[in-house]
Short mmCIF file of N, CA, C and O in Angstrom, two decimals:
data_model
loop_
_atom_site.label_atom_id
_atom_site.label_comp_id
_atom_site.label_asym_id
_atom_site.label_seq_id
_atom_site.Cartn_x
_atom_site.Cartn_y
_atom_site.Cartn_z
N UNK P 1399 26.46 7.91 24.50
CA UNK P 1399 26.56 8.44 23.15
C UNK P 1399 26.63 7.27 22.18
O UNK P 1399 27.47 6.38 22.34
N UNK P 1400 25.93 7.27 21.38
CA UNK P 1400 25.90 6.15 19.97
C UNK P 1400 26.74 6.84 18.84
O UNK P 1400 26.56 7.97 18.39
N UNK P 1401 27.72 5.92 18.45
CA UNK P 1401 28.37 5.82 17.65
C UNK P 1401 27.75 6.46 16.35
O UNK P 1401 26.57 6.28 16.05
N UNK P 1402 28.71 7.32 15.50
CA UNK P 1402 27.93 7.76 14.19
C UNK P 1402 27.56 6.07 13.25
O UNK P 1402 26.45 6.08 12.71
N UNK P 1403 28.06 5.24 13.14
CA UNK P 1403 28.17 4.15 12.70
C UNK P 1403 26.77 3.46 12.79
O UNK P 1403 25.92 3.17 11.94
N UNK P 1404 26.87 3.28 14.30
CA UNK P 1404 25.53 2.39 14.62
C UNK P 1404 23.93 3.69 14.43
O UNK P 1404 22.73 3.41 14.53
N UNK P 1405 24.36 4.60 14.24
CA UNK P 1405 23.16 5.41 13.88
C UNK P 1405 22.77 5.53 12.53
O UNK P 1405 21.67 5.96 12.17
N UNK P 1406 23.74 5.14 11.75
CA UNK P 1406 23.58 4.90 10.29
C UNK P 1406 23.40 4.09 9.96
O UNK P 1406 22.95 4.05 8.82
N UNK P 1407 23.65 2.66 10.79
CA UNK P 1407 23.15 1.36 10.76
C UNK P 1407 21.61 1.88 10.94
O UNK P 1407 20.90 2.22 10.00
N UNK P 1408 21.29 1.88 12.06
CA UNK P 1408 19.58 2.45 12.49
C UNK P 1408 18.88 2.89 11.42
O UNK P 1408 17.76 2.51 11.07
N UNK P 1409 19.66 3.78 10.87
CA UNK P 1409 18.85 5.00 9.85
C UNK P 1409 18.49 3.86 8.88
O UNK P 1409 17.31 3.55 8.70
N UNK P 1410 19.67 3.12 8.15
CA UNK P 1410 19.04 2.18 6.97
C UNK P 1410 18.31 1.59 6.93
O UNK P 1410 17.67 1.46 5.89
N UNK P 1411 17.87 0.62 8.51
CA UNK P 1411 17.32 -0.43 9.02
C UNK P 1411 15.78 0.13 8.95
O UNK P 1411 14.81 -0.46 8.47
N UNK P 1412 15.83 1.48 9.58
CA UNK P 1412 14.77 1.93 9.31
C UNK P 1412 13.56 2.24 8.14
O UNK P 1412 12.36 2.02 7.96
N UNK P 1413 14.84 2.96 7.41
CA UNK P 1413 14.37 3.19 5.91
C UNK P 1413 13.75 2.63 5.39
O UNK P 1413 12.64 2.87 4.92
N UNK P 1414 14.76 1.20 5.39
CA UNK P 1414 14.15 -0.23 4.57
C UNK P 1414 13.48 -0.60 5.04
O UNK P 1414 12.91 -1.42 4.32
N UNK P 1415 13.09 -0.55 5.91
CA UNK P 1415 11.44 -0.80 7.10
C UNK P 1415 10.44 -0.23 6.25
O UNK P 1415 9.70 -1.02 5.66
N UNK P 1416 10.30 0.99 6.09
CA UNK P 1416 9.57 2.08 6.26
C UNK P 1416 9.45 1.92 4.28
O UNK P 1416 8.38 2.16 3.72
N UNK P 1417 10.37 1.61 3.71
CA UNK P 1417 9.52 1.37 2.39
C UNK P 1417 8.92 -0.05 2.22
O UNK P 1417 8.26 -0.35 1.22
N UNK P 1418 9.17 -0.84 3.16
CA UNK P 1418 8.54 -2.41 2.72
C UNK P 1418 7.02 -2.44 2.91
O UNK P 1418 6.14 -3.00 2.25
N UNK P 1419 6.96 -1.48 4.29
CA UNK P 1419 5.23 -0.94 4.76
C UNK P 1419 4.76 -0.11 3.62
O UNK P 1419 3.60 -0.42 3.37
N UNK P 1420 5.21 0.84 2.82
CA UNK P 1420 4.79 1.55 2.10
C UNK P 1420 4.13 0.52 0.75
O UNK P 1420 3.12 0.78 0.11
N UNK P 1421 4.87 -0.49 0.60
CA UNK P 1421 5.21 -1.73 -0.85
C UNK P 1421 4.34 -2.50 -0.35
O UNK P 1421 3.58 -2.70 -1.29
N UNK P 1422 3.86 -3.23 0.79
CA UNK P 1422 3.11 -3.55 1.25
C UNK P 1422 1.49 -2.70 1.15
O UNK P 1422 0.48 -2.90 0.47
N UNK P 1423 1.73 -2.07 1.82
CA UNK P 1423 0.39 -0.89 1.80
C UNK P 1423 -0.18 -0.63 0.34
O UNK P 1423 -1.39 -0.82 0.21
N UNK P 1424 0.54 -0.21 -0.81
CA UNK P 1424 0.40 0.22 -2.31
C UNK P 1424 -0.29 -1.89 -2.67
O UNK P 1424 -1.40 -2.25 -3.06
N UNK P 1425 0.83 -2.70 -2.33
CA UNK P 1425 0.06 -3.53 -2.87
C UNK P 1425 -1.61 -4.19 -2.10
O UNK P 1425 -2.43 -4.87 -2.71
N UNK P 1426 -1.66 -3.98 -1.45
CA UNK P 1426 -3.14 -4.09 -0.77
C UNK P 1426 -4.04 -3.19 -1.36
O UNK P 1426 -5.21 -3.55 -1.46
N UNK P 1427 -3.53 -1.44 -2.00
CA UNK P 1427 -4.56 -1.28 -2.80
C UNK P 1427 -4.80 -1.67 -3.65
O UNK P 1427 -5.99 -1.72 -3.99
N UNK P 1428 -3.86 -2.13 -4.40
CA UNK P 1428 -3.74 -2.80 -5.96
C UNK P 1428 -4.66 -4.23 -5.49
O UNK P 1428 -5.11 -4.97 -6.37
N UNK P 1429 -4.80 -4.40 -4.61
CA UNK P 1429 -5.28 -5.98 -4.41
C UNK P 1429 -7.08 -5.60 -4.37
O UNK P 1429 -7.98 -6.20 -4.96
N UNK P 1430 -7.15 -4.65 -3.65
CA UNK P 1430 -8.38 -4.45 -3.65
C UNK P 1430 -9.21 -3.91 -4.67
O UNK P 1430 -10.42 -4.10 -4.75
N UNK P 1431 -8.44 -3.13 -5.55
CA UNK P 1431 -9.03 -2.94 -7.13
C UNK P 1431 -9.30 -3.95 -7.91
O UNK P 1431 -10.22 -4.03 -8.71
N UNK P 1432 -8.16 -5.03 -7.56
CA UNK P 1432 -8.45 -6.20 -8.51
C UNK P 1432 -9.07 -7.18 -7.90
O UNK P 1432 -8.78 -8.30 -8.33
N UNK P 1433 -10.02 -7.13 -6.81
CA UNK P 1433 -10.90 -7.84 -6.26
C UNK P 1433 -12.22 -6.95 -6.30
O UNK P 1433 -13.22 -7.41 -5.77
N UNK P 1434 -12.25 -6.20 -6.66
CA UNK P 1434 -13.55 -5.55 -7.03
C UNK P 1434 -13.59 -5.97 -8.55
O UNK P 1434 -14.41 -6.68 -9.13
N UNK P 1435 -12.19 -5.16 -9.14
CA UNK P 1435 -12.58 -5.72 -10.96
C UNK P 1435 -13.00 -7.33 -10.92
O UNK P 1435 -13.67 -7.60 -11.92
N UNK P 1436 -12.81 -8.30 -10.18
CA UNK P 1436 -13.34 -9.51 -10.33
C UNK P 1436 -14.79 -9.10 -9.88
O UNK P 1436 -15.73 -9.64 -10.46
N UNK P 1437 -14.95 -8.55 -9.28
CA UNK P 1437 -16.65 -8.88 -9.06
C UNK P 1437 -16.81 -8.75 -7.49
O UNK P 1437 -18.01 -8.83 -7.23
N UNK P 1438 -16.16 -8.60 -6.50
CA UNK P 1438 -16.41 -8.69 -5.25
C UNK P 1438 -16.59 -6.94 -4.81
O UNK P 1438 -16.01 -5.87 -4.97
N UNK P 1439 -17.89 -7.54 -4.10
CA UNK P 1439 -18.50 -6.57 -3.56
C UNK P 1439 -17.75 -5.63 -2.29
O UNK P 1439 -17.04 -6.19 -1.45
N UNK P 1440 -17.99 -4.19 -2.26
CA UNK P 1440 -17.37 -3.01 -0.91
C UNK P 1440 -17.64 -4.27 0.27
O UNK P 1440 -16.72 -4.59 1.03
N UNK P 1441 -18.66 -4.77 0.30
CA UNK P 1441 -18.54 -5.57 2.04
C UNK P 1441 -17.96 -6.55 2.33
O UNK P 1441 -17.66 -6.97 3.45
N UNK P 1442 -17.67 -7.17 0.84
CA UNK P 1442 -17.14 -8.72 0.49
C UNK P 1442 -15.39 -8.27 0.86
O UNK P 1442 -14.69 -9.10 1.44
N UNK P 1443 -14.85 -6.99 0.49
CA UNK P 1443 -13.58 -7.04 0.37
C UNK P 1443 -13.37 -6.40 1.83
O UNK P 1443 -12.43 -6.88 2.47
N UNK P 1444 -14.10 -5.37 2.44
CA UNK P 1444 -13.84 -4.82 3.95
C UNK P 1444 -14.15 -5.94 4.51
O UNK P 1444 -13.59 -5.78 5.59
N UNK P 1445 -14.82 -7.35 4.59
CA UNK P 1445 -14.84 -7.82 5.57
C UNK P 1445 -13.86 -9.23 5.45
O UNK P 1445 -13.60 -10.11 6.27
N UNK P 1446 -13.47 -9.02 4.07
CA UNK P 1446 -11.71 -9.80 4.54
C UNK P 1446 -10.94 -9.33 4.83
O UNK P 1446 -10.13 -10.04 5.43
N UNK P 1447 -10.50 -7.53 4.60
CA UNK P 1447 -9.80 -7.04 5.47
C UNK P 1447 -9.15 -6.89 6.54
O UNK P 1447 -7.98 -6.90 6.90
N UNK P 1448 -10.98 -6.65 7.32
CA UNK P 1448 -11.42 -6.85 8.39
C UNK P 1448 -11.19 -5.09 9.17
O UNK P 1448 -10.41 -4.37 8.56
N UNK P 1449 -11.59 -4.74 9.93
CA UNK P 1449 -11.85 -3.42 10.53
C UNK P 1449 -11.62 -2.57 9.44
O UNK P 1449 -10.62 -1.86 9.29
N UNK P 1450 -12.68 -2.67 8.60
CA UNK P 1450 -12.49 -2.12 7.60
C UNK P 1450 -14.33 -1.89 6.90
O UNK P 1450 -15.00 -2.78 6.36
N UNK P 1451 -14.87 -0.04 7.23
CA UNK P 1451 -16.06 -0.20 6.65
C UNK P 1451 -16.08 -0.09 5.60
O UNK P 1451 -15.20 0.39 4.88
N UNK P 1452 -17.54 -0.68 5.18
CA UNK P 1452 -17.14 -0.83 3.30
C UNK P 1452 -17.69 0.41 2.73
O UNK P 1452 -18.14 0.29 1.59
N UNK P 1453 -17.74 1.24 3.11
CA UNK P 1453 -18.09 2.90 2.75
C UNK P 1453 -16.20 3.34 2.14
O UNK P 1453 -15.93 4.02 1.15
N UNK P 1454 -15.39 2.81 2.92
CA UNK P 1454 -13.77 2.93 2.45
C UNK P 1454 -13.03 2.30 1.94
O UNK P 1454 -11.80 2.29 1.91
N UNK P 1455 -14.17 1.41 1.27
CA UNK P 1455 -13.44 0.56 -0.11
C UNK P 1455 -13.21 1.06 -1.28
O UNK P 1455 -12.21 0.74 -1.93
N UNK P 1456 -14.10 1.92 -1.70
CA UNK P 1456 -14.15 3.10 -2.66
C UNK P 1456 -12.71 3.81 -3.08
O UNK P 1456 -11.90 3.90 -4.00
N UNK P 1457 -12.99 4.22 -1.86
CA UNK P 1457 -11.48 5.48 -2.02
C UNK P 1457 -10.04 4.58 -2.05
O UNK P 1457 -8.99 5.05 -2.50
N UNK P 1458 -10.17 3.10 -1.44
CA UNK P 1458 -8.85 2.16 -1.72
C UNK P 1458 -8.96 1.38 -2.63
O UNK P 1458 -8.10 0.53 -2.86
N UNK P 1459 -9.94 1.51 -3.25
CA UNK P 1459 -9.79 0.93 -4.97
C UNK P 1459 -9.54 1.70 -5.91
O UNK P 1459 -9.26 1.25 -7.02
N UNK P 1460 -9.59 3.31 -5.61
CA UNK P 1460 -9.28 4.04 -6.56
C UNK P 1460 -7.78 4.27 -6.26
O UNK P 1460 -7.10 4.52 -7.26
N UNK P 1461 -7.15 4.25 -5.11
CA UNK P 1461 -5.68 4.50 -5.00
C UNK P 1461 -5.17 3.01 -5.56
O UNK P 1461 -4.15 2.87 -6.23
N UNK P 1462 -5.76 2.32 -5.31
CA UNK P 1462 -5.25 1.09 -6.11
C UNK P 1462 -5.13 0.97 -7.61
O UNK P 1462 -4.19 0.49 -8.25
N UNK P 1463 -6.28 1.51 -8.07
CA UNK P 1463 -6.12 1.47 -9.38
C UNK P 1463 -5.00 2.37 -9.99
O UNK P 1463 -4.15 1.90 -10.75
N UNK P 1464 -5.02 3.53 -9.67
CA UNK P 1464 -4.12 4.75 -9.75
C UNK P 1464 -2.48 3.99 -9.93
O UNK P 1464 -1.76 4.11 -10.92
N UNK P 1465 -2.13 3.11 -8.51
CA UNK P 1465 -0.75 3.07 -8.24
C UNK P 1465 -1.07 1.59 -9.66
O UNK P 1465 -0.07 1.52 -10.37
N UNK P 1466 -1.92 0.80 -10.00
CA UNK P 1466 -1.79 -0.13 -10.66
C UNK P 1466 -1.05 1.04 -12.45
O UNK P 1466 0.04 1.10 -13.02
N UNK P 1467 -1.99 1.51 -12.59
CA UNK P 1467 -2.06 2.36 -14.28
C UNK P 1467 -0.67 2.66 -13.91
O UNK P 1467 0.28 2.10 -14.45
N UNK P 1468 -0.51 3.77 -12.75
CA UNK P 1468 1.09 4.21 -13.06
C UNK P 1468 1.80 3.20 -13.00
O UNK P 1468 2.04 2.98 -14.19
N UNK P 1469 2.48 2.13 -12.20
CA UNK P 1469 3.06 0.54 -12.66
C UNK P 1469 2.86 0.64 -14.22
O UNK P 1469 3.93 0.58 -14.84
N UNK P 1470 1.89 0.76 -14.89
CA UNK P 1470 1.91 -0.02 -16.41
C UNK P 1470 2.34 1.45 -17.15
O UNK P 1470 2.33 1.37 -18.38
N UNK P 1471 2.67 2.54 -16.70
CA UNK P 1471 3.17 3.49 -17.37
C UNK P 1471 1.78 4.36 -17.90
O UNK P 1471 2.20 5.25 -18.64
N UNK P 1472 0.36 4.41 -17.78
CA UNK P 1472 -0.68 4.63 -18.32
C UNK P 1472 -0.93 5.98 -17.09
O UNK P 1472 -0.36 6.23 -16.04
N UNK P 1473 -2.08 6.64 -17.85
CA UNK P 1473 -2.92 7.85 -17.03
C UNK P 1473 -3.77 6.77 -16.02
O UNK P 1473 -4.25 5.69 -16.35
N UNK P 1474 -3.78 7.29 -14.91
CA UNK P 1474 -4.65 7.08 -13.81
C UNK P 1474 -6.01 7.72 -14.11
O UNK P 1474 -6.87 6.98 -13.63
N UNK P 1475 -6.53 8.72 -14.66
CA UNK P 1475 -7.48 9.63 -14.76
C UNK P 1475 -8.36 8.58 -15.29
O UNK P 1475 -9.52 8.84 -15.60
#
């Protein structure tokens, strides 16, 4: 049996895991919007990625842009 203690230890450890991947993840879209707004091409940015086709650069430059506008307080639309 684990202690209520050390399971609430776990739980936090987790948590804070689990939003750094999320903060991580949001900023890679934001990265990839603003490597297209420079000028780099769907194949140029999937193939620094890497396992990444550039048919699904599209849809992660628009979540990028999205999470960028809301950051600045602006409409995503």
């Amino acid at each position: 049996m684990i202690s209520r203690q050390k399971k609430r230890a776990w739980e936090d450890r987790l948590a804070k895991l689990t939003r750094a991947a999320q903060a991580a993840q949001d900023a890679v879209f934001v990265a990839i919007y603003e490597a297209r707004q420079d000028g780099l091409s769907q194949a140029d940015v999937a193939y620094m990625l890497g396992g990444v086709h550039p048919t699904g650069i599209k849809a992660k430059e628009e979540k990028g842009r999205a999470i960028r506008e809301r950051r600045r307080g602006g409409n995503p639309t």
